[in-house]
Tab-separated table of C-alpha atoms and ligand atoms in Angstrom:
chain	number	residue	atom	x	y	z
A	1023	MET	CA	94.995	103.276	78.989
A	1024	SER	CA	92.926	103.419	82.149
A	1025	ASP	CA	92.392	107.171	81.774
A	1026	ASP	CA	88.981	106.609	80.210
A	1027	LYS	CA	87.717	105.049	83.453
A	1028	GLU	CA	86.390	107.192	86.298
A	1029	PRO	CA	87.617	105.724	89.586
A	1030	PRO	CA	84.684	105.085	91.933
A	1031	ASP	CA	83.958	107.720	94.593
A	1032	SER	CA	83.242	105.635	97.674
A	1033	LYS	CA	82.536	106.564	101.289
A	1034	LEU	CA	86.004	105.240	102.200
A	1035	THR	CA	87.582	107.548	99.613
A	1036	ARG	CA	85.778	110.531	101.149
A	1037	THR	CA	86.742	109.455	104.679
A	1038	LYS	CA	90.407	109.132	103.708
A	1039	GLU	CA	90.336	112.562	102.024
A	1040	LYS	CA	89.012	113.935	105.323
A	1041	TRP	CA	91.830	112.229	107.270
A	1042	ALA	CA	94.333	113.911	104.969
A	1043	ARG	CA	92.760	117.338	105.635
A	1044	GLU	CA	92.788	116.747	109.392
A	1045	GLY	CA	96.252	115.197	109.595
A	1046	ARG	CA	94.774	112.081	111.235
A	1047	PHE	CA	97.245	109.512	112.651
A	1048	LEU	CA	100.144	111.976	112.713
A	1049	THR	CA	102.022	111.264	115.911
A	1050	GLY	CA	105.685	111.917	115.328
A	1051	LYS	CA	106.188	109.151	117.904
A	1052	ILE	CA	107.837	105.803	117.679
A	1053	THR	CA	105.115	103.351	118.774
A	1054	ARG	CA	107.561	100.738	120.027
A	1055	PRO	CA	110.946	102.319	120.693
A	1056	GLU	CA	112.486	98.856	121.150
A	1057	ASP	CA	111.439	97.943	117.615
A	1058	GLN	CA	113.569	99.884	115.123
A	1059	ARG	CA	111.744	98.159	112.351
A	1060	LEU	CA	108.351	99.798	112.975
A	1061	PRO	CA	107.965	103.343	111.539
A	1062	PRO	CA	106.425	106.101	113.738
A	1063	GLY	CA	102.676	105.902	114.363
A	1064	GLN	CA	102.382	102.343	113.018
A	1065	HIS	CA	101.137	99.182	114.766
A	1066	LEU	CA	101.808	95.597	113.822
A	1067	THR	CA	99.182	93.261	112.404
A	1068	LYS	CA	99.485	89.576	111.609
A	1069	ASP	CA	96.527	89.394	109.224
A	1070	TRP	CA	96.550	91.251	105.926
A	1071	PRO	CA	93.821	93.908	105.552
A	1072	VAL	CA	92.321	94.612	102.125
A	1073	LEU	CA	92.253	98.271	101.067
A	1074	ASP	CA	91.175	99.598	97.705
A	1075	LEU	CA	88.518	101.664	95.947
A	1076	GLY	CA	86.004	98.872	96.464
A	1077	VAL	CA	85.965	97.458	92.941
A	1078	VAL	CA	87.888	94.278	92.086
A	1079	PRO	CA	88.501	94.304	88.323
A	1080	PRO	CA	87.925	90.826	86.865
A	1081	ILE	CA	91.267	90.238	85.136
A	1082	SER	CA	92.372	86.607	84.797
A	1083	ARG	CA	95.999	85.667	84.125
A	1084	GLU	CA	94.879	84.811	80.564
A	1085	ARG	CA	93.473	88.275	79.917
A	1086	TRP	CA	96.108	90.243	81.818
A	1087	ARG	CA	98.490	92.431	79.790
A	1088	LEU	CA	101.265	94.768	80.906
A	1089	ASP	CA	101.933	97.878	78.854
A	1090	VAL	CA	105.159	99.845	79.474
A	1091	TYR	CA	105.402	103.065	77.510
A	1092	GLY	CA	106.287	106.769	77.524
A	1093	ALA	CA	109.860	108.015	77.933
A	1094	VAL	CA	111.484	104.640	77.154
A	1095	GLU	CA	113.716	103.412	74.338
A	1096	THR	CA	111.943	100.044	74.135
A	1097	PRO	CA	108.226	99.952	74.953
A	1098	VAL	CA	107.163	96.611	76.426
A	1099	PHE	CA	103.862	94.798	75.971
A	1100	TRP	CA	103.686	91.461	77.749
A	1101	THR	CA	101.163	88.711	78.274
A	1102	PHE	CA	101.270	86.954	81.657
A	1103	ALA	CA	103.314	84.116	80.115
A	1104	GLU	CA	105.809	86.582	78.637
A	1105	PHE	CA	105.982	88.423	81.957
A	1106	THR	CA	106.745	85.261	83.956
A	1107	ALA	CA	109.315	84.165	81.371
A	1108	GLN	CA	111.483	87.084	82.592
A	1109	LYS	CA	114.115	86.580	85.285
A	1110	GLN	CA	112.358	85.838	88.594
A	1111	ALA	CA	113.097	87.425	91.958
A	1112	ARG	CA	112.023	86.476	95.505
A	1113	PHE	CA	112.088	89.359	98.019
A	1114	THR	CA	110.942	89.408	101.649
A	1115	SER	CA	109.762	92.789	102.916
A	1116	ASP	CA	107.515	94.684	105.340
A	1117	ILE	CA	104.267	96.473	104.474
A	1118	HIS	CA	103.487	99.895	105.979
A	1119	CYS	CA	100.008	101.250	105.241
A	1120	VAL	CA	99.212	104.925	105.811
A	1121	THR	CA	96.117	103.877	107.833
A	1122	THR	CA	98.718	102.741	110.456
A	1123	TRP	CA	98.990	98.973	110.087
A	1124	SER	CA	102.267	97.293	109.247
A	1125	ARG	CA	102.865	93.666	108.376
A	1126	TYR	CA	106.308	92.057	108.532
A	1127	ASP	CA	108.011	89.413	106.411
A	1128	ASN	CA	105.931	89.224	103.245
A	1129	VAL	CA	107.480	86.891	100.685
A	1130	TRP	CA	106.967	88.116	97.142
A	1131	ASP	CA	107.803	86.512	93.794
A	1132	GLY	CA	107.912	88.397	90.531
A	1133	LEU	CA	110.012	90.660	88.367
A	1134	ALA	CA	112.395	93.100	90.058
A	1135	THR	CA	111.687	96.629	88.838
A	1136	ARG	CA	115.417	96.818	87.990
A	1137	GLU	CA	114.918	93.990	85.503
A	1138	LEU	CA	111.962	95.811	83.986
A	1139	LEU	CA	114.127	98.933	83.641
A	1140	ALA	CA	116.773	96.853	81.860
A	1141	ALA	CA	114.089	95.653	79.429
A	1142	CYS	CA	112.408	98.985	78.625
A	1143	GLN	CA	115.463	101.264	78.932
A	1144	PRO	CA	114.126	104.576	80.276
A	1145	ARG	CA	115.280	107.537	78.215
A	1146	GLU	CA	117.900	109.925	79.595
A	1147	ASP	CA	115.178	112.478	80.485
A	1148	ALA	CA	112.792	110.027	82.242
A	1149	ARG	CA	112.372	111.063	85.922
A	1150	PHE	CA	108.990	109.674	87.090
A	1151	VAL	CA	106.656	106.761	86.614
A	1152	THR	CA	102.888	106.637	86.884
A	1153	LEU	CA	101.274	103.243	87.508
A	1154	HIS	CA	97.870	102.636	85.897
A	1155	SER	CA	95.626	99.904	87.264
A	1156	TYR	CA	92.674	97.948	85.920
A	1157	ASP	CA	90.325	99.550	88.473
A	1158	GLY	CA	91.161	103.062	87.240
A	1159	TYR	CA	93.591	103.701	90.137
A	1160	THR	CA	96.836	105.571	89.492
A	1161	THR	CA	99.875	106.374	91.625
A	1162	ASN	CA	103.150	108.157	90.893
A	1163	LEU	CA	106.744	107.501	91.920
A	1164	ALA	CA	110.119	109.095	91.342
A	1165	LEU	CA	112.201	106.838	89.112
A	1166	GLU	CA	114.747	106.223	91.956
A	1167	ASP	CA	111.953	105.005	94.259
A	1168	PHE	CA	110.526	102.737	91.568
A	1169	ALA	CA	114.058	101.382	90.994
A	1170	ALA	CA	114.647	100.460	94.675
A	1171	GLU	CA	116.548	97.193	94.967
A	1172	ASP	CA	113.690	95.430	96.791
A	1173	ALA	CA	110.862	96.741	94.557
A	1174	LEU	CA	109.119	94.280	92.273
A	1175	LEU	CA	106.124	93.502	90.103
A	1176	ALA	CA	104.713	90.648	92.181
A	1177	HIS	CA	102.554	87.767	90.983
A	1178	SER	CA	102.856	85.637	94.150
A	1179	TRP	CA	102.766	86.078	97.921
A	1180	SER	CA	103.934	83.355	100.341
A	1181	GLY	CA	104.571	81.128	97.332
A	1182	GLN	CA	100.940	81.284	96.170
A	1183	PRO	CA	99.407	83.238	93.280
A	1184	LEU	CA	98.437	86.723	94.468
A	1185	THR	CA	94.718	86.661	95.284
A	1186	GLU	CA	92.258	88.858	93.436
A	1187	GLU	CA	91.565	91.005	96.507
A	1188	HIS	CA	95.268	91.725	96.983
A	1189	GLY	CA	95.820	92.789	93.401
A	1190	GLY	CA	96.331	89.642	91.346
A	1191	PRO	CA	97.379	88.768	88.706
A	1192	VAL	CA	100.157	91.340	89.260
A	1193	ARG	CA	100.754	94.241	91.634
A	1194	LEU	CA	103.653	96.551	92.332
A	1195	VAL	CA	105.461	96.266	95.690
A	1196	VAL	CA	107.641	99.193	96.816
A	1197	PRO	CA	108.450	98.302	100.448
A	1198	HIS	CA	110.161	101.550	101.506
A	1199	LEU	CA	107.074	103.724	100.825
A	1200	TYR	CA	103.512	103.645	102.220
A	1201	PHE	CA	101.531	100.855	100.621
A	1202	TRP	CA	99.216	103.068	98.550
A	1203	LYS	CA	102.214	103.450	96.165
A	1204	SER	CA	102.061	99.678	95.556
A	1205	ALA	CA	99.447	99.568	92.795
A	1206	LYS	CA	97.250	96.456	92.666
A	1207	TRP	CA	95.901	95.015	89.358
A	1208	LEU	CA	98.769	96.615	87.496
A	1209	GLN	CA	97.923	97.421	83.869
A	1210	ALA	CA	100.497	99.916	82.659
A	1211	ILE	CA	103.684	101.698	83.643
A	1212	GLU	CA	104.136	105.109	82.101
A	1213	PHE	CA	107.556	106.783	82.149
A	1214	LEU	CA	107.443	110.571	82.365
A	1215	THR	CA	109.744	113.579	82.281
A	1216	GLU	CA	107.326	115.544	84.535
A	1217	ASP	CA	105.656	114.264	87.698
A	1218	ALA	CA	101.947	113.395	87.441
A	1219	PRO	CA	100.299	112.943	90.891
A	1220	GLY	CA	97.958	109.942	91.120
A	1221	PHE	CA	94.632	109.098	92.761
A	1222	TRP	CA	95.587	109.677	96.444
A	1223	GLU	CA	98.296	112.216	95.672
A	1224	VAL	CA	95.660	114.641	94.306
A	1225	ARG	CA	93.426	113.898	97.342
A	1226	GLY	CA	95.722	115.215	100.061
A	1227	TYR	CA	98.218	112.358	100.378
A	1228	HIS	CA	101.943	112.939	100.301
A	1229	ASN	CA	103.633	112.885	96.920
A	1230	ARG	CA	106.426	110.565	98.128
A	1231	GLY	CA	105.036	108.779	101.220
A	1232	ASP	CA	108.133	107.774	103.229
A	1233	PRO	CA	106.847	105.977	106.393
A	1234	TRP	CA	110.068	106.690	108.345
A	1235	ALA	CA	109.573	110.435	107.825
A	1236	GLU	CA	105.805	110.013	108.421
A	1237	GLN	CA	105.035	111.556	105.049
A	1238	ARG	CA	101.324	110.749	105.228
A	1239	TYR	CA	99.743	113.918	103.833
A	1240	SER	CA	100.722	116.602	101.365
A	1241	SER	CA	100.942	119.130	104.221
A	1242	ASP	CA	103.560	117.046	106.097
B	1375	LIG	N1	94.744	99.403	91.837
B	1375	LIG	C1	94.736	99.787	93.111
B	1375	LIG	N2	95.864	99.643	93.824
B	1375	LIG	C2	95.884	100.014	95.118
B	1375	LIG	C3	94.751	100.580	95.734
B	1375	LIG	C4	93.577	100.716	94.952
B	1375	LIG	O1	92.529	101.189	95.411
B	1375	LIG	N3	93.613	100.295	93.647
B	1375	LIG	N4	94.832	100.956	97.062
B	1375	LIG	C5	96.155	101.211	97.627
B	1375	LIG	C6	96.127	101.288	99.069
B	1375	LIG	S1	95.514	102.740	99.731
B	1375	LIG	C7	96.654	100.311	99.865
B	1375	LIG	S2	96.824	100.524	101.533
B	1375	LIG	C8	97.089	99.022	99.296
B	1375	LIG	C9	96.347	97.877	99.979
B	1375	LIG	O2	96.742	96.648	99.469
B	1375	LIG	P1	96.084	95.331	100.074
B	1375	LIG	O3	94.596	95.427	99.872
B	1375	LIG	O4	96.693	94.201	99.360
B	1375	LIG	O5	96.421	95.338	101.539
B	1375	LIG	O6	96.866	98.946	97.906
B	1375	LIG	C10	97.151	100.132	97.207
B	1375	LIG	N5	97.058	99.841	95.802
B	1376	LIG	MO1	96.116	102.722	102.003
């Protein structure tokens, strides 16, 4: 898997670790009380910022593979063509990034995580998933969060193929959690009986990351 790759240690990574230590951006306040849709401490943006470790892995749709393994009855290994031959979903959802920007009404196409679960059949004792990405990034989710009804493995945004900088060919989208849980350049989904904190989760970020509860940092 991607475990053999050392994720890059950039200045941004060190800055964000510092923010976690300092509790930066924690307000406990609703920014726009009239707007029930915006979580506390967030502001709206119309553009779509790019945030990652600074390395875009060069994975074309032809070379892309998805590996689903661990505590499952039926491991899955798909090419892009096999992946898109699965039942397709279109979900519209909001993005909430822990660095305080939110973006409304993103239209995603892809495979609902519930369909993936139907295909791989998590074992009775599976409780967590860890996402592994082609840039060496990892992030962890409780199985219930991964299985949210609006969560999907997205290959398109606004009806267009997901761009490289936003995680194409395929990224995860879990709208009800901060966006760092939505792994770009998705390579593998590992099902686990024990939780395994990912890249940001071991660097001071909250293990769950619910924007409505302002779960930004592990101390929150
Ligand atoms: N593979 C990978 N996925 C990732 C990241 C990353 O560095 N690598 N960064 C996360 C963070 S911190 C955020 S805020 C979002 C940003 O997604 P965007 O660049 O499409 O806005 O991707 C998340 N998924
Ligand atoms: Mo982020």
